[in-house]
CSV table of C-alpha atoms in Angstrom, one decimal:
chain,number,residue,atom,x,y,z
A,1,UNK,CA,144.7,109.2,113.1
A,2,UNK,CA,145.1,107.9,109.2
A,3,UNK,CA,144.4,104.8,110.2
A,4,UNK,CA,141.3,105.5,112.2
A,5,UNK,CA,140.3,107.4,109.0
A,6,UNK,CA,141.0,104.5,106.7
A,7,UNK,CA,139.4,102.2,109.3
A,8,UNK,CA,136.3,104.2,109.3
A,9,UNK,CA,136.4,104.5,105.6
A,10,UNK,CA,136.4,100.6,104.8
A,11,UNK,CA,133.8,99.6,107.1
A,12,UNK,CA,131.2,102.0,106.0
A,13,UNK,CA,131.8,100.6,102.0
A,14,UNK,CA,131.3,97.0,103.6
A,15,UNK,CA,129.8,97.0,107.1
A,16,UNK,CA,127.7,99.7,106.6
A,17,UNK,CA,126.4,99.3,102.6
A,18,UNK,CA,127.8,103.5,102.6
A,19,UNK,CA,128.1,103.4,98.9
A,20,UNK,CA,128.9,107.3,98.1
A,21,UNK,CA,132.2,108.9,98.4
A,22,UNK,CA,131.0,112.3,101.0
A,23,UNK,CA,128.8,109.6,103.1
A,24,UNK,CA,132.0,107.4,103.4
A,25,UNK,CA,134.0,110.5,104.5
A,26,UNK,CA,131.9,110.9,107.0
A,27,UNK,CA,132.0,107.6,108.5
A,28,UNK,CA,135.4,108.1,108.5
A,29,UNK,CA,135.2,110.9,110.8
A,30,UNK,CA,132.9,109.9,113.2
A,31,UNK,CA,134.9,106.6,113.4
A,32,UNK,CA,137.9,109.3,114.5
A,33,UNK,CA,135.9,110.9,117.1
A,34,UNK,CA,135.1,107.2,118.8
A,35,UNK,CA,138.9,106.0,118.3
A,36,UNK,CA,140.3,109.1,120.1
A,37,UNK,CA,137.2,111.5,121.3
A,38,UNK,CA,137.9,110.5,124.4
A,39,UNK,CA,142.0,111.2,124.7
A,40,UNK,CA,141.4,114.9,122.9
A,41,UNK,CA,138.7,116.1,121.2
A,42,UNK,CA,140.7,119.4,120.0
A,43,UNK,CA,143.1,117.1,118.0
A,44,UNK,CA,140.4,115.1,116.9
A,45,UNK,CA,138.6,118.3,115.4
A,46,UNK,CA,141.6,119.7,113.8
A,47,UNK,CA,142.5,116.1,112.1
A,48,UNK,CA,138.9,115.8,110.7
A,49,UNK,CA,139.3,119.5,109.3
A,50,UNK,CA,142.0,118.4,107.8
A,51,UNK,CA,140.9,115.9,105.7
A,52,UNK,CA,138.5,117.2,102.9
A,53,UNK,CA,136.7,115.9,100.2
A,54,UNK,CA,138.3,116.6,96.8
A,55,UNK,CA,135.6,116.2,94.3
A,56,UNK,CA,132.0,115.2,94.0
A,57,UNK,CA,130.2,113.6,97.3
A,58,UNK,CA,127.6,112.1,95.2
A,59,UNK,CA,129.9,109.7,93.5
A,60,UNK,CA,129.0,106.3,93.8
A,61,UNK,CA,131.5,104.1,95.1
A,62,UNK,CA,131.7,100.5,93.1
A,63,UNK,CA,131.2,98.3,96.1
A,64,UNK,CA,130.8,94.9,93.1
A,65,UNK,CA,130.4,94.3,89.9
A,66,UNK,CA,127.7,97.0,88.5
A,67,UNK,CA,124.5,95.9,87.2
A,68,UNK,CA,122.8,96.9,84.0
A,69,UNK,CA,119.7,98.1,84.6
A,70,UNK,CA,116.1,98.9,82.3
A,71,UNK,CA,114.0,102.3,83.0
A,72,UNK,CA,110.3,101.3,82.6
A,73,UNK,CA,108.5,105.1,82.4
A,74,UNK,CA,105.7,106.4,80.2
A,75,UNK,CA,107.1,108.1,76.9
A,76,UNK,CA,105.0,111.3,77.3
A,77,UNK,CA,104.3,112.6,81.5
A,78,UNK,CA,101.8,115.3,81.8
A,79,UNK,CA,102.8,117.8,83.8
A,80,UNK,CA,101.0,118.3,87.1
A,81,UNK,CA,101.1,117.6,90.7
A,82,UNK,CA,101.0,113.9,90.3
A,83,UNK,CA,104.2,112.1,90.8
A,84,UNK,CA,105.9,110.9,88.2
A,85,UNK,CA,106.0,106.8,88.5
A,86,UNK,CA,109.4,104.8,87.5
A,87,UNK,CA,110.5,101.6,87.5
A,88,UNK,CA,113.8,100.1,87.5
A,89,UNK,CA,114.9,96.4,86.6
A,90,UNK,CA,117.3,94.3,86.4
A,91,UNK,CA,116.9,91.2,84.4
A,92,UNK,CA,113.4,91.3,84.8
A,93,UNK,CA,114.0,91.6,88.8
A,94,UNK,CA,113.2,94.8,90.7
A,95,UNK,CA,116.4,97.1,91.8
A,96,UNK,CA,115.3,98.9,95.6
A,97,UNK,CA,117.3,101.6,96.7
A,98,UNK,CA,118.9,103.3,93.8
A,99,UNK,CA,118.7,107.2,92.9
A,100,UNK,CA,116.0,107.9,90.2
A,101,UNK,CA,116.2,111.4,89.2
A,102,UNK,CA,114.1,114.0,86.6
A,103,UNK,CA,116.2,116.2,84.9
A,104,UNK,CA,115.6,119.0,82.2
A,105,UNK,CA,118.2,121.3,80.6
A,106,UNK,CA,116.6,124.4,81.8
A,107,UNK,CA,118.1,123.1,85.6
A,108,UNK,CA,115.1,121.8,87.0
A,109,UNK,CA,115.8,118.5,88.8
A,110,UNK,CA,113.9,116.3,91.3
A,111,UNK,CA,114.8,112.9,92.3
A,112,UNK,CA,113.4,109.8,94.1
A,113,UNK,CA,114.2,106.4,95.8
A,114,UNK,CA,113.0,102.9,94.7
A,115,UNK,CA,111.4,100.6,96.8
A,116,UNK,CA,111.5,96.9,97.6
A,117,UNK,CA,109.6,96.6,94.1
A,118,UNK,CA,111.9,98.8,92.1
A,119,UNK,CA,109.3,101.7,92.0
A,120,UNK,CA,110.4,105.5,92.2
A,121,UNK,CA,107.9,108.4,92.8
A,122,UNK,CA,109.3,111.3,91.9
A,123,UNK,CA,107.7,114.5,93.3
A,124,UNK,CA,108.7,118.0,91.5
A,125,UNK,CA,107.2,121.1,90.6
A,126,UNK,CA,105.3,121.9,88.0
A,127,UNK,CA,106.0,125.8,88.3
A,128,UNK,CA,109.4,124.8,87.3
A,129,UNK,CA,109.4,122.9,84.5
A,130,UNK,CA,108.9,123.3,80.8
A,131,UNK,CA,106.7,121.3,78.0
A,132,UNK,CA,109.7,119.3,75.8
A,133,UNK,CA,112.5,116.9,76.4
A,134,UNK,CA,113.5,115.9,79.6
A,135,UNK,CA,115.5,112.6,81.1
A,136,UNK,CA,114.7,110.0,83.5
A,137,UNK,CA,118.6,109.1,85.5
A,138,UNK,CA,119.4,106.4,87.7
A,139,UNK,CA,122.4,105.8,89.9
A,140,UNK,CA,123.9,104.3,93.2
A,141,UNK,CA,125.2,101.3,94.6
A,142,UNK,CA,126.2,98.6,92.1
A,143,UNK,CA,124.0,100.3,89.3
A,144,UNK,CA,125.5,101.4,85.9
A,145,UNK,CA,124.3,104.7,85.5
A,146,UNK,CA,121.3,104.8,82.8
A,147,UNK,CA,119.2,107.9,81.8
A,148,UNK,CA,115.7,107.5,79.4
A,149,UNK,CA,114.3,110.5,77.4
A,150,UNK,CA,110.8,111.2,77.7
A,151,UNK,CA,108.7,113.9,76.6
A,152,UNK,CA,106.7,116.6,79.0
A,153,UNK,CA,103.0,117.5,77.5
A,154,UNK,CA,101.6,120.7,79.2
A,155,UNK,CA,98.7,119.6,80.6
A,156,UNK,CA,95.0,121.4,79.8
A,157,UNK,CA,93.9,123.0,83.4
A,158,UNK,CA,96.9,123.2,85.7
A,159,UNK,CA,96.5,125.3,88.5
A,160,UNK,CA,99.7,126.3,91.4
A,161,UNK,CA,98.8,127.8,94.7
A,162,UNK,CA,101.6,130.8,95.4
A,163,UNK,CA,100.9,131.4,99.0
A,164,UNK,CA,98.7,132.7,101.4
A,165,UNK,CA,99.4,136.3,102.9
A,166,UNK,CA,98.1,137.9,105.9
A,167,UNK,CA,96.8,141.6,106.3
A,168,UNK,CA,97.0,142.3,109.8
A,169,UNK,CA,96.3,146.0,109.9
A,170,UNK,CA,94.2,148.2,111.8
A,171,UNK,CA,92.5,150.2,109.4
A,172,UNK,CA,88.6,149.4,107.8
A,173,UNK,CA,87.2,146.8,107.6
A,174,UNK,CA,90.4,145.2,109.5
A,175,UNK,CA,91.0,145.0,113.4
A,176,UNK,CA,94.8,144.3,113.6
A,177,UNK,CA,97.6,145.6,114.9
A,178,UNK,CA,99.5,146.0,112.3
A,179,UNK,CA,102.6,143.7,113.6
A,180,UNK,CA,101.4,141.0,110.9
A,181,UNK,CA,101.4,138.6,113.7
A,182,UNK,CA,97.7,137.2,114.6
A,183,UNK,CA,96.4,138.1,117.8
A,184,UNK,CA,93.0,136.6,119.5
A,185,UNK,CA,90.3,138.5,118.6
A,186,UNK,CA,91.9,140.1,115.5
A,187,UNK,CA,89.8,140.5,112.1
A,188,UNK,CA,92.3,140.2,109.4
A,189,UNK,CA,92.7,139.8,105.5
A,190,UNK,CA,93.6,136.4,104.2
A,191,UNK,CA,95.2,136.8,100.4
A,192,UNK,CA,95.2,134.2,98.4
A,193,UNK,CA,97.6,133.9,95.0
A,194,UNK,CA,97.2,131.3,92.5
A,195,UNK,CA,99.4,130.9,88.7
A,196,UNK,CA,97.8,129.7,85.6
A,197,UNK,CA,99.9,127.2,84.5
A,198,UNK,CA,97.9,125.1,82.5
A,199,UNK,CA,97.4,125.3,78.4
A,200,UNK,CA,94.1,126.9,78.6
A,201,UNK,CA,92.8,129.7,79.3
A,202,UNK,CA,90.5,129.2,83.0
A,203,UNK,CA,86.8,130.9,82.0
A,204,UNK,CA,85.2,133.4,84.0
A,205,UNK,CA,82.9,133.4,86.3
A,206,UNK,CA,85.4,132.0,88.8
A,207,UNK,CA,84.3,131.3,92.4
A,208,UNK,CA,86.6,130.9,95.3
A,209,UNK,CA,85.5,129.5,98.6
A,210,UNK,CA,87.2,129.5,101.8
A,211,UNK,CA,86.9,127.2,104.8
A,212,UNK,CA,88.4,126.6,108.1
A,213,UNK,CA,87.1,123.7,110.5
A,214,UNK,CA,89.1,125.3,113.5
A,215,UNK,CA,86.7,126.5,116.2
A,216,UNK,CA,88.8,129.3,116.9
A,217,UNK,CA,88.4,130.7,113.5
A,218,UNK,CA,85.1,132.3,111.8
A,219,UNK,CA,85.8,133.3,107.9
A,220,UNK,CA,83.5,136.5,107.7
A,221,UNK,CA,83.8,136.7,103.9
A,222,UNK,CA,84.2,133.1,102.5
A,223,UNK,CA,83.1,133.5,98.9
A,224,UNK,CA,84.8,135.4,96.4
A,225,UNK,CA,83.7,135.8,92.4
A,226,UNK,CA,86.4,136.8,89.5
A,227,UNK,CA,84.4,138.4,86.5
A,228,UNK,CA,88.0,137.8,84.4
A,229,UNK,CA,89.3,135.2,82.3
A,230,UNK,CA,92.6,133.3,83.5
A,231,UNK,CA,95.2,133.1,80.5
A,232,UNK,CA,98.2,130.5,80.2
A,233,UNK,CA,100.6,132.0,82.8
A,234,UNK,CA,98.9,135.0,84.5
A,235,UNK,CA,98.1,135.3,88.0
A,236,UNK,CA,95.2,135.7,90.3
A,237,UNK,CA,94.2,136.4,93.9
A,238,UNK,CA,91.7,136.6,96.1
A,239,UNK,CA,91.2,138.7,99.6
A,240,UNK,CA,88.7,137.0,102.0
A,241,UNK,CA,88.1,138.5,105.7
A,242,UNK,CA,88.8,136.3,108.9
A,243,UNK,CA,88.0,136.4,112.6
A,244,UNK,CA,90.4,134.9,115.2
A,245,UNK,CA,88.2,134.0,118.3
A,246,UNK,CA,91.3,133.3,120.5
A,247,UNK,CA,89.9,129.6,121.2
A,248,UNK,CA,93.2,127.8,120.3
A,249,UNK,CA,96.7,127.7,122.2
A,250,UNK,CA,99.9,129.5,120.7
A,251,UNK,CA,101.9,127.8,117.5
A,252,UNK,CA,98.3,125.1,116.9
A,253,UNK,CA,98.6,125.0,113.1
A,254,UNK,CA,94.6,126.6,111.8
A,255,UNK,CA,93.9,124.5,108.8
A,256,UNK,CA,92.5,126.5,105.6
A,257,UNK,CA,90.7,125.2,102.1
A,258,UNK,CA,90.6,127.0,99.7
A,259,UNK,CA,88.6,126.1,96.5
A,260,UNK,CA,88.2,127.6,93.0
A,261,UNK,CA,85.3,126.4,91.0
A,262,UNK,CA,84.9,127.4,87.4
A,263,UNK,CA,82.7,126.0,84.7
A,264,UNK,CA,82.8,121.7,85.3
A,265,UNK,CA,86.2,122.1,87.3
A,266,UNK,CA,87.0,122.1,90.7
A,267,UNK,CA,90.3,122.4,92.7
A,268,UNK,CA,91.1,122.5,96.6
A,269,UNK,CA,93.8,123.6,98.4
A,270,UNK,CA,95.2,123.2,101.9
């Protein structure tokens, strides 16, 4: 069995380019099962129980001689729903397939592959992270390991979309059923919650418009008005009323926008 596991190991790290240490363990297992699967499975299951990993599976495993690499980011990143574009080379020659990661102190973390031209997009969330000092890491398989600093600027009008909730009861001016499950023929509340998370303040009047192009749904209520200003981190919603006309089959997703239009701004939402 230890040599089935050894086997399995060694031709992951050079047949199969498996460059970190939980991945290779797992070749090694599955090249167990294919060795002797077929003579007892039980025994096979107890051996690869047996043999755990004993530290962190994200290690890189040195398969060559590492390569020092350069971190081409902008200093300052707004924070937003953009990704965050990175580029990583090695003597002026782009480095695909390494781990490029976004990492700030208050444990917010997001990461990101490169591609055949050395360029990472790294998609996070901007509900989670903070204006101030944050890193840029990079890692994986003959790559010396190589963070940058850069600086996140809270951007001027950022706006987060918390969900959508459904009111499915049976009272005025609803037509549910109160199971919170919608039915054909159903007239229901659609809530809407969005966060401030921008540096300014969002000025009233604030309109909110909702659509849906699915011809088994008619929005009753589509336009909402909020007489309130917005403030840096408080939140607001919205309760439009919605008609299910049955004409769809079970589980079709119903596409929704909603919009929010205030002063010369304008943002949708799917």
């Amino acid at each position: 069995y230890n040599n089935a596991l050894l086997a399995g190991y060694y031709r992951g790290v050079f047949d199969g380019e498996v460059c970190r240490l939980g991945w290779t363990l797992n070749r090694a297992k599955m090249e167990l099962l294919a060795t002797y699967g077929a003579y007892g499975r039980d025994w096979v299951v107890n051996h690869a129980y047996w043999t755990n990993l004993m530290g962190d599976p994200a290690t890189v495993i040195w398969r060559g001689t590492p390569r020092r690499v350069n971190i081409q980011v902008a200093e300052e990143v707004e924070i937003s729903f953009d990704p965050i574009e990175v580029q990583i080379t090695s003597n002026d020659q782009p480095v695909p397939g390494v781990r490029v990661g976004l990492y700030q102190e208050n444990g917010t973390s997001a990461a990101g592959y490169t591609d055949e031209d050395g360029f990472a997009l790294i998609t996070y969330n901007p509900a989670l992270l903070e204006a101030g000092a944050a890193q840029i890491t990079v890692s994986g398989d003959r790559v010396v390991p190589t963070s940058e600093n850069i600086q996140l600027i809270p951007s001027p009008n950022l706006i987060n979309f918390n969900g959508a909730f459904i009111l499915d009861e049976d009272f005025d001016p609803f037509a549910g059923n109160g199971d919170g499950i919608i039915q054909p023929f159903e007239t229901f509340g659609f809530m809407v919650s969005f966060t401030n998370l921008g540096d300014n303040a969002i000025n009233a009047p604030i309109d909110l418009n909702l659509t849906c192009e699915h011809e088994g749904i008619n929005v009753i209520e589509a336009n909402i008005r909020l007489e309130q200003d917005i403030n840096p981190g408080w939140m607001i919603s919205g309760q439009f009323l919605v008609e299910s006309l049955g004409r769809f089959p079970d589980n079709e997703p119903v596409p929704f926008v909603c919009t929010l239009s205030w002063e010369d701004e304008e943002v949708a939402f799917d």
